[in-house]
Amino acid sequence: MRLLIVGSLDGQIGAASQIAMSRGAKVSQVNDIEMALSSLRSGKGADMAMIDVNLPISSFVESLANERINLPIIACGVNTDATAAANAIRAGAKEFLPLPPDPELIAAVLEAVAQENTNLVFKDPAMQAAVSLAEQIAPSTASVLINGETGTGKEVMASFLHAKSSRSDKPFVCVNCAAIPENLLESELFGHEKGAFTGAVARRIGKFEEANGGTLLLDEISEMDIQLQAKLLRAIQERVIDRVGGTKPVPVDIRILATSNRDLAEAVREKTFREDLLFRLNVVTLKIPPLRERPADIEALADYFNKKYSDMNGIALKPISEAALNKLKINPWQGNVRELENTMHRAVLLAQGTEIGPEAILMPDGTSIPEASPAQAAPAAAAMPGTGLPAGTPADTVDASIPLVGRTVADVEKDLILNTLEHCLGNRTHAANILGISIRTLRNKLKLYSDDGVAIPTPGSNQRASI
């Protein structure tokens, strides 16, 4: 945890620093906003800034945004009235802390930031297998590719790997490759010299140098332009980078972690991702299963988010009723853990009475979660194709010969694959997971069917079309 304190804080700086350091934070202090920006540009980095409420916070927030520096800001001050605190929040600060510092209050803020990206909550055996593999490979220096659907917790897993590694006392730096425009991502990664391009008002140290000695996470790396991938490959292979506009290479020592919600092998076939870069990145591939494939985690995560948002909003903790829990368990959670978190935040705010009831478990548009979900219907169709009977129907009560006799195994398999793909709205990855086959096997099957003139469900639709 790296804490940057901006301002003198009327002599309270020493006490605040000591409390933060006693809680494990690495503290640096500057007197004003320009010095803070200079420190951040130089590659020292920070995970959070505490700033004097009397400094121009809005200007600081604007400068950070212009230079694409993502940094949570906590405003603080001595004998500050409510208006100043409210203005600080409106200017972009996440919280306000009164001074003199209260040790427990500062500790709570630091822990909230530190734990936001490292708290792994799980109970399901499927997730336990992923965590066990992560613990096994964490001490190594090998690159790791973390694969999983959006919202499954890939960045949390990356933080966990860093925390368990021999580099845990060094920086952990994250770059979201999907959120930064292509023409700016090179500068974000490798830095730039003053005047290298329009808007380069000062030298800026990139994320590679900022992470030196520690870990660099390339989040959603599949979104990186293929031309920039060549420069990334060189940086990983040779452990040197070139700043934009620079004249000499800069050595770096980092461990690379990367995440993707796409099948990078498929991206290689589509020529949008370099195969040699994929080989460099996935020394170990760590796959995080979607939430619907680890049902035991739903209750554990719901309890965790219930407590988190009850504490955050100053609301007495209410137990989740059995009926509410059943509604959570039947939802397919297409948005995975992130969707469940938002649902529980809403439930904490909307719940009335002494417990969180099913009426508080709502979709984002305010509608209720359906009593029966499509996710539950799919296994039924897969288990008993053509019978029309629900999952779990005893085998000895089914006259399976009626729909199946006279049909070949290949025909039954084809119907199963196509029906499952229709259920998944053409999503090949989801269908392969349900069917228990690889995405490559699924695509090969679909190609055979298409070559035979069979219409195939298209992505985003349950309608079939020739491909």
Coordinates of C-alpha atoms in Angstrom, one line a residue:
M1 CA 0.0 0.0 0.0
R2 CA 1.6 3.3 -1.2
L3 CA 0.2 6.4 0.4
L4 CA 1.0 9.9 -1.0
I5 CA 0.2 12.8 1.5
V6 CA -0.3 16.2 -0.2
G7 CA 0.0 19.3 2.0
S8 CA 1.2 20.1 5.5
L9 CA -2.1 19.4 7.2
D10 CA -1.4 22.0 9.9
G11 CA 1.3 19.9 11.7
Q12 CA -0.7 16.7 11.8
I13 CA 1.3 15.2 9.0
G14 CA 3.7 13.4 11.4
A15 CA 0.9 11.7 13.3
A16 CA -1.0 10.7 10.2
S17 CA 2.2 9.3 8.6
Q18 CA 3.1 7.3 11.7
I19 CA -0.4 5.7 11.9
A20 CA -0.4 4.8 8.2
M21 CA 3.1 3.3 8.4
S22 CA 2.2 1.3 11.5
R23 CA -0.6 -0.2 9.4
G24 CA 1.9 -1.3 6.7
A25 CA 1.7 1.6 4.3
K26 CA 4.6 3.1 2.5
V27 CA 4.2 6.9 2.9
S28 CA 5.6 9.8 0.9
Q29 CA 4.8 13.5 1.4
V30 CA 4.8 16.6 -0.8
N31 CA 3.7 20.1 0.0
D32 CA 1.5 21.0 -3.0
I33 CA -0.3 19.7 -6.1
E34 CA 2.6 20.4 -8.5
M35 CA 5.0 18.4 -6.4
A36 CA 2.4 15.6 -6.2
L37 CA 2.0 15.5 -10.0
S38 CA 5.8 15.6 -10.4
S39 CA 6.1 12.6 -8.0
L40 CA 3.5 10.6 -9.8
R41 CA 5.1 11.4 -13.2
S42 CA 8.5 10.3 -12.0
G43 CA 7.2 6.7 -11.5
K44 CA 7.1 6.6 -7.7
G45 CA 3.4 5.9 -7.9
A46 CA 0.8 5.7 -5.2
D47 CA -2.3 3.6 -4.4
M48 CA -4.0 6.5 -2.6
A49 CA -3.5 10.2 -1.9
M50 CA -4.5 12.1 1.2
I51 CA -4.8 15.7 0.4
D52 CA -5.3 18.9 2.6
V53 CA -8.9 20.0 2.1
N54 CA -7.6 23.6 1.7
L55 CA -5.7 22.8 -1.5
P56 CA -7.5 23.0 -4.9
I57 CA -8.7 19.5 -5.0
S58 CA -10.8 19.9 -8.2
S59 CA -7.6 21.1 -10.0
F60 CA -5.7 18.1 -8.8
V61 CA -8.5 15.7 -9.9
E62 CA -8.6 17.4 -13.4
S63 CA -4.8 17.2 -13.8
L64 CA -4.9 13.5 -12.8
A65 CA -7.6 12.9 -15.4
N66 CA -5.7 14.8 -18.1
E67 CA -2.6 12.7 -17.5
R68 CA -4.6 9.5 -17.2
I69 CA -3.4 8.8 -13.6
N70 CA -6.0 6.8 -11.7
L71 CA -5.7 7.6 -8.0
P72 CA -8.3 7.5 -5.3
I73 CA -8.2 10.8 -3.2
I74 CA -9.1 11.2 0.4
A75 CA -9.5 14.8 1.6
C76 CA -8.6 15.6 5.2
G77 CA -8.3 18.7 7.4
V78 CA -8.2 20.2 10.9
N79 CA -11.3 21.8 12.4
T80 CA -13.0 21.7 9.0
D81 CA -16.7 22.5 8.7
A82 CA -19.2 20.3 6.9
T83 CA -19.4 22.6 3.9
A84 CA -15.7 22.3 3.2
A85 CA -15.9 18.5 3.5
A86 CA -18.9 18.4 1.2
N87 CA -17.1 20.6 -1.4
A88 CA -14.1 18.3 -1.3
I89 CA -16.4 15.3 -2.1
R90 CA -18.0 17.2 -4.9
A91 CA -14.6 18.1 -6.3
G92 CA -13.7 14.4 -6.7
A93 CA -12.5 13.2 -3.3
K94 CA -13.8 9.7 -2.3
E95 CA -13.9 10.4 1.4
F96 CA -13.2 13.1 4.0
L97 CA -11.2 12.4 7.2
P98 CA -11.1 14.8 10.1
L99 CA -7.8 15.6 11.8
P100 CA -6.2 15.1 14.4
P101 CA -6.1 11.6 13.0
D102 CA -8.1 8.7 14.6
P103 CA -6.0 5.6 14.2
E104 CA -8.9 3.3 13.6
L105 CA -10.5 5.6 11.0
I106 CA -7.2 5.9 9.0
A107 CA -6.7 2.1 9.4
A108 CA -10.2 1.5 8.0
V109 CA -9.6 3.7 5.0
L110 CA -6.2 2.1 4.2
E111 CA -7.6 -1.4 4.7
A112 CA -10.6 -0.6 2.4
V113 CA -8.3 0.4 -0.4
A114 CA -5.8 -2.4 0.2
Q115 CA -8.4 -5.1 0.5
E116 CA -10.6 -4.0 -2.4
N117 CA -8.4 -5.9 -4.9
T118 CA -7.0 -8.7 -2.7
N119 CA -9.9 -10.2 -0.9
L120 CA -10.7 -13.6 -2.4
V121 CA -14.0 -14.9 -1.1
F122 CA -14.9 -18.4 -2.1
K123 CA -16.3 -21.7 -0.9
D124 CA -17.0 -23.7 -4.1
P125 CA -14.5 -26.5 -5.0
A126 CA -14.2 -25.1 -8.6
M127 CA -12.9 -21.9 -7.2
Q128 CA -10.8 -23.7 -4.6
A129 CA -9.0 -25.5 -7.5
A130 CA -8.1 -22.1 -9.1
V131 CA -6.9 -20.6 -5.9
S132 CA -4.8 -23.7 -5.1
L133 CA -3.1 -23.4 -8.5
A134 CA -2.6 -19.6 -7.9
E135 CA -0.9 -20.3 -4.5
Q136 CA 1.3 -22.9 -6.1
I137 CA 2.6 -20.6 -8.9
A138 CA 2.6 -17.3 -7.0
P139 CA 6.2 -17.6 -5.7
S140 CA 7.6 -18.1 -9.2
T141 CA 8.6 -15.4 -11.6
A142 CA 6.7 -16.9 -14.5
S143 CA 4.2 -14.9 -16.5
V144 CA 0.6 -15.9 -15.9
L145 CA -2.4 -15.5 -18.2
I146 CA -5.6 -15.2 -16.2
N147 CA -8.6 -16.0 -18.3
G148 CA -12.3 -15.7 -17.4
E149 CA -15.5 -13.9 -18.2
T150 CA -16.1 -10.3 -17.4
G151 CA -16.8 -9.8 -13.7
T152 CA -15.3 -13.1 -12.5
G153 CA -12.6 -11.4 -10.5
K154 CA -9.5 -11.6 -12.7
E155 CA -7.9 -8.5 -11.3
V156 CA -8.6 -9.7 -7.7
M157 CA -6.8 -12.9 -8.6
A158 CA -3.9 -10.9 -10.0
S159 CA -3.6 -9.0 -6.8
F160 CA -3.7 -12.2 -4.9
L161 CA -0.8 -13.6 -7.0
H162 CA 1.3 -10.5 -6.3
A163 CA 0.5 -10.6 -2.6
K164 CA 1.7 -14.2 -2.4
S165 CA 4.8 -13.6 -4.4
S166 CA 8.4 -12.8 -3.4
R167 CA 7.7 -9.3 -4.9
S168 CA 4.9 -8.5 -2.6
D169 CA 6.8 -5.6 -0.9
K170 CA 7.4 -4.1 -4.4
P171 CA 4.8 -2.2 -6.6
F172 CA 1.8 -3.8 -8.1
V173 CA 0.8 -1.7 -11.1
C174 CA -2.2 -2.3 -13.3
V175 CA -2.9 -1.0 -16.9
N176 CA -6.3 -1.4 -18.4
C177 CA -5.5 -2.0 -22.0
A178 CA -9.2 -1.7 -23.0
A179 CA -9.7 1.7 -21.4
I180 CA -6.8 3.6 -22.9
P181 CA -6.9 4.8 -26.6
E182 CA -4.5 3.0 -28.9
N183 CA -2.5 6.1 -29.6
L184 CA -1.9 6.7 -25.9
L185 CA -1.3 3.2 -24.6
E186 CA 2.3 3.1 -25.7
S187 CA 3.1 6.2 -23.7
E188 CA 1.2 4.7 -20.7
L189 CA 3.2 1.6 -20.8
F190 CA 6.7 2.8 -21.7
G191 CA 6.5 6.5 -20.7
H192 CA 7.5 9.5 -22.8
E193 CA 10.0 12.4 -22.8
K194 CA 8.9 16.0 -22.7
G195 CA 7.7 17.2 -26.1
A196 CA 7.6 13.7 -27.6
F197 CA 4.0 14.5 -28.8
T198 CA 1.4 17.2 -28.4
G199 CA 0.4 17.3 -24.8
A200 CA 3.6 15.8 -23.4
V201 CA 4.2 18.7 -21.0
A202 CA 6.8 16.9 -19.0
R203 CA 8.7 13.6 -18.8
R204 CA 6.4 10.8 -17.7
I205 CA 7.6 7.5 -16.4
G206 CA 5.5 4.6 -17.8
K207 CA 4.0 1.7 -16.0
F208 CA 6.9 -0.6 -16.8
E209 CA 9.3 1.6 -14.9
E210 CA 6.8 2.3 -12.2
A211 CA 6.4 -1.4 -11.6
N212 CA 10.2 -2.1 -11.6
G213 CA 11.0 -4.8 -9.1
G214 CA 7.4 -5.7 -8.7
T215 CA 4.5 -6.9 -10.8
L216 CA 2.8 -5.4 -13.9
L217 CA -0.8 -6.4 -14.7
L218 CA -1.9 -6.0 -18.3
D219 CA -5.7 -6.0 -17.9
E220 CA -7.7 -7.2 -20.9
I221 CA -4.6 -7.5 -23.0
S222 CA -6.6 -8.9 -26.0
E223 CA -7.7 -5.3 -26.7
M224 CA -4.1 -4.2 -27.4
D225 CA -3.3 -3.1 -30.9
I226 CA -1.2 -5.8 -32.7
Q227 CA 1.5 -3.3 -33.6
L228 CA 2.0 -2.4 -30.0
Q229 CA 2.1 -6.1 -29.1
A230 CA 5.5 -6.3 -31.0
K231 CA 7.0 -3.6 -28.7
L232 CA 5.5 -5.4 -25.7
L233 CA 7.1 -8.7 -26.8
R234 CA 10.5 -7.0 -27.0
A235 CA 10.1 -5.5 -23.6
I236 CA 9.2 -8.9 -22.0
Q237 CA 12.0 -10.8 -23.9
E238 CA 14.8 -8.3 -23.5
R239 CA 13.7 -6.7 -20.2
V240 CA 14.3 -3.2 -21.6
I241 CA 11.8 -0.5 -22.8
D242 CA 12.1 2.6 -24.9
R243 CA 10.3 5.7 -23.8
V244 CA 8.4 7.5 -26.5
G245 CA 10.8 10.2 -27.8
G246 CA 13.7 8.6 -25.8
T247 CA 17.2 8.0 -27.1
K248 CA 18.3 5.1 -25.0
P249 CA 16.8 1.8 -23.7
V250 CA 15.8 1.6 -20.0
P251 CA 16.3 -1.8 -18.2
V252 CA 13.4 -3.1 -16.1
D253 CA 12.8 -6.1 -13.8
I254 CA 9.1 -7.0 -13.6
R255 CA 6.8 -10.0 -13.5
I256 CA 4.0 -9.9 -16.1
L257 CA 0.5 -10.9 -15.3
A258 CA -2.2 -10.5 -18.0
T259 CA -5.9 -11.0 -18.1
S260 CA -8.4 -11.6 -20.9
N261 CA -12.1 -12.4 -21.2
R262 CA -11.5 -13.7 -24.7
D263 CA -10.0 -16.9 -26.1
L264 CA -6.5 -15.7 -27.1
A265 CA -5.9 -18.8 -29.2
E266 CA -8.9 -17.8 -31.3
A267 CA -7.6 -14.2 -31.5
V268 CA -4.3 -15.7 -32.8
R269 CA -6.2 -17.5 -35.5
E270 CA -8.1 -14.3 -36.3
K271 CA -4.7 -12.5 -36.6
T272 CA -5.6 -9.9 -33.9
F273 CA -3.1 -11.3 -31.4
R274 CA 0.5 -12.4 -31.9
E275 CA 1.2 -16.1 -31.3
D276 CA 4.7 -15.5 -30.0
L277 CA 3.4 -13.0 -27.4
L278 CA 0.8 -15.5 -26.3
F279 CA 3.5 -18.1 -25.8
R280 CA 5.4 -15.6 -23.7
L281 CA 2.4 -14.7 -21.5
N282 CA 0.8 -18.0 -20.8
V283 CA 3.7 -19.9 -19.2
V284 CA 0.8 -20.7 -16.8
T285 CA -2.9 -20.2 -17.7
L286 CA -5.2 -19.6 -14.7
K287 CA -8.8 -20.0 -15.6
I288 CA -11.4 -18.5 -13.3
P289 CA -14.8 -20.2 -13.6
P290 CA -17.9 -18.1 -14.0
L291 CA -20.1 -17.7 -11.0
R292 CA -22.8 -20.0 -12.4
E293 CA -20.3 -22.8 -12.3
R294 CA -19.4 -22.3 -8.7
P295 CA -22.8 -22.1 -7.0
A296 CA -21.5 -22.5 -3.4
D297 CA -19.7 -19.2 -3.8
I298 CA -23.0 -17.3 -4.3
E299 CA -24.0 -17.5 -0.6
A300 CA -20.4 -16.8 0.6
L301 CA -20.1 -13.7 -1.6
A302 CA -23.6 -12.5 -0.8
D303 CA -22.8 -12.6 2.9
Y304 CA -19.5 -10.8 2.3
F305 CA -21.1 -8.0 0.2
N306 CA -24.0 -7.8 2.7
K307 CA -21.6 -7.0 5.5
K308 CA -19.4 -4.7 3.3
Y309 CA -22.2 -2.5 2.2
S310 CA -24.0 -2.5 5.5
D311 CA -20.8 -1.2 7.2
M312 CA -20.2 1.3 4.3
N313 CA -23.7 2.8 4.5
G314 CA -24.0 2.7 8.3
I315 CA -26.9 0.2 8.2
A316 CA -27.3 -2.5 10.8
L317 CA -26.4 -5.9 9.4
K318 CA -29.5 -7.9 8.4
P319 CA -29.4 -11.7 7.7
I320 CA -30.3 -12.8 4.2
S321 CA -33.6 -14.8 4.3
E322 CA -33.8 -18.3 2.8
A323 CA -36.3 -17.0 0.2
A324 CA -33.9 -14.3 -0.8
L325 CA -31.0 -16.7 -0.9
N326 CA -33.0 -19.0 -3.2
K327 CA -33.6 -16.1 -5.6
L328 CA -29.8 -15.4 -5.7
K329 CA -29.1 -19.1 -6.4
I330 CA -31.4 -19.3 -9.4
N331 CA -30.1 -16.3 -11.2
P332 CA -27.6 -17.1 -14.1
W333 CA -25.4 -14.1 -13.1
Q334 CA -24.2 -13.2 -16.6
G335 CA -22.3 -10.4 -15.1
N336 CA -20.7 -12.8 -12.5
V337 CA -19.4 -11.5 -9.2
R338 CA -19.6 -7.9 -10.2
E339 CA -23.4 -8.3 -10.9
L340 CA -23.9 -10.1 -7.6
E341 CA -22.1 -7.3 -5.8
N342 CA -24.3 -4.6 -7.3
T343 CA -27.4 -6.7 -6.5
M344 CA -26.4 -7.1 -2.9
H345 CA -25.6 -3.4 -2.6
R346 CA -29.1 -2.6 -3.8
A347 CA -30.6 -5.2 -1.4
V348 CA -28.8 -3.7 1.6
L349 CA -30.3 -0.3 0.8
L350 CA -33.8 -1.5 -0.1
A351 CA -34.4 -4.2 2.6
Q352 CA -37.1 -3.4 5.1
G353 CA -37.7 -5.2 8.4
T354 CA -35.3 -7.4 10.2
E355 CA -33.9 -9.3 7.3
I356 CA -33.1 -9.1 3.6
G357 CA -36.1 -10.6 1.9
P358 CA -36.8 -11.7 -1.7
E359 CA -38.5 -8.4 -2.5
A360 CA -35.1 -6.6 -2.1
I361 CA -33.4 -8.9 -4.6
L362 CA -34.0 -6.9 -7.8
M363 CA -32.5 -6.5 -11.3
P364 CA -30.9 -3.1 -12.2
D365 CA -34.2 -1.9 -13.8
G366 CA -36.1 -2.6 -10.5
T367 CA -37.8 -5.8 -11.8
S368 CA -37.6 -9.0 -9.8
I369 CA -35.3 -11.8 -10.6
P370 CA -37.3 -14.6 -12.4
E371 CA -38.4 -17.5 -10.3
A372 CA -36.9 -19.9 -12.9
S373 CA -33.7 -19.1 -14.8
P374 CA -32.6 -20.1 -18.3
A375 CA -29.4 -21.3 -16.7
Q376 CA -31.3 -24.1 -15.0
A377 CA -33.2 -25.1 -18.1
A378 CA -30.0 -25.7 -20.1
P379 CA -28.7 -28.7 -18.1
A380 CA -32.1 -30.3 -18.4
A381 CA -32.0 -30.1 -22.2
A382 CA -28.5 -31.3 -22.2
A383 CA -29.1 -34.2 -19.9
M384 CA -32.2 -35.5 -21.6
P385 CA -32.3 -34.3 -25.2
G386 CA -35.7 -34.6 -26.9
T387 CA -37.6 -35.9 -23.8
G388 CA -39.1 -32.6 -22.7
L389 CA -38.6 -33.8 -19.1
P390 CA -37.0 -31.7 -16.4
A391 CA -33.6 -32.4 -15.0
G392 CA -33.5 -34.9 -12.2
T393 CA -36.3 -37.1 -13.6
P394 CA -35.5 -40.7 -12.6
A395 CA -34.1 -42.6 -15.5
D396 CA -36.3 -45.6 -14.9
T397 CA -39.4 -43.5 -15.4
V398 CA -38.4 -42.3 -18.8
D399 CA -39.1 -44.2 -22.0
A400 CA -36.1 -42.8 -23.8
S401 CA -36.6 -45.1 -26.8
I402 CA -39.5 -42.9 -28.0
P403 CA -37.4 -39.9 -29.2
L404 CA -34.0 -41.6 -29.6
V405 CA -34.5 -45.0 -31.3
G406 CA -33.6 -44.8 -35.0
R407 CA -31.3 -41.8 -34.6
T408 CA -27.5 -41.9 -34.8
V409 CA -25.3 -40.7 -32.0
A410 CA -24.0 -38.0 -34.3
D411 CA -27.5 -36.7 -34.9
V412 CA -28.3 -36.5 -31.2
E413 CA -24.9 -34.8 -30.5
K414 CA -25.7 -32.3 -33.3
D415 CA -29.0 -31.4 -31.8
L416 CA -27.5 -31.1 -28.3
I417 CA -24.8 -28.8 -29.5
L418 CA -27.1 -26.6 -31.6
N419 CA -29.8 -26.3 -28.9
T420 CA -27.2 -25.4 -26.3
L421 CA -25.7 -22.8 -28.5
E422 CA -29.2 -21.3 -29.1
H423 CA -29.7 -21.2 -25.3
C424 CA -26.4 -19.3 -25.0
L425 CA -27.5 -16.8 -27.7
G426 CA -24.7 -18.0 -30.0
N427 CA -21.9 -17.5 -27.4
R428 CA -19.4 -20.2 -28.3
T429 CA -17.5 -20.0 -25.0
H430 CA -20.5 -20.3 -22.8
A431 CA -21.9 -23.2 -24.9
A432 CA -18.5 -25.1 -24.7
N433 CA -18.5 -24.7 -20.9
I434 CA -22.0 -26.1 -20.6
L435 CA -21.2 -29.0 -23.0
G436 CA -17.9 -29.8 -21.3
I437 CA -15.9 -29.5 -24.5
S438 CA -13.1 -27.2 -25.6
I439 CA -13.9 -24.1 -27.7
R440 CA -11.8 -25.6 -30.5
T441 CA -13.8 -28.8 -30.5
L442 CA -17.0 -26.8 -30.6
R443 CA -15.9 -24.7 -33.5
N444 CA -14.7 -27.7 -35.4
K445 CA -18.2 -29.3 -34.9
L446 CA -19.9 -26.2 -36.1
K447 CA -17.8 -26.0 -39.2
L448 CA -18.7 -29.5 -40.1
Y449 CA -22.4 -28.8 -39.6
S450 CA -22.1 -25.6 -41.6
D451 CA -20.3 -27.4 -44.5
D452 CA -23.3 -29.8 -44.5
G453 CA -25.6 -26.8 -45.0
V454 CA -26.9 -26.7 -41.4
A455 CA -27.8 -23.2 -40.1
I456 CA -25.8 -22.2 -37.0
P457 CA -27.0 -19.8 -34.2
T458 CA -25.2 -16.5 -34.6
P459 CA -23.5 -14.6 -31.7
G460 CA -25.9 -12.5 -29.8
S461 CA -28.9 -14.3 -31.2
N462 CA -30.8 -17.6 -30.9
Q463 CA -31.6 -17.4 -34.6
R464 CA -29.8 -19.8 -36.9
A465 CA -27.9 -18.7 -40.0
S466 CA -25.5 -20.3 -42.5
I467 CA -21.9 -19.5 -41.8

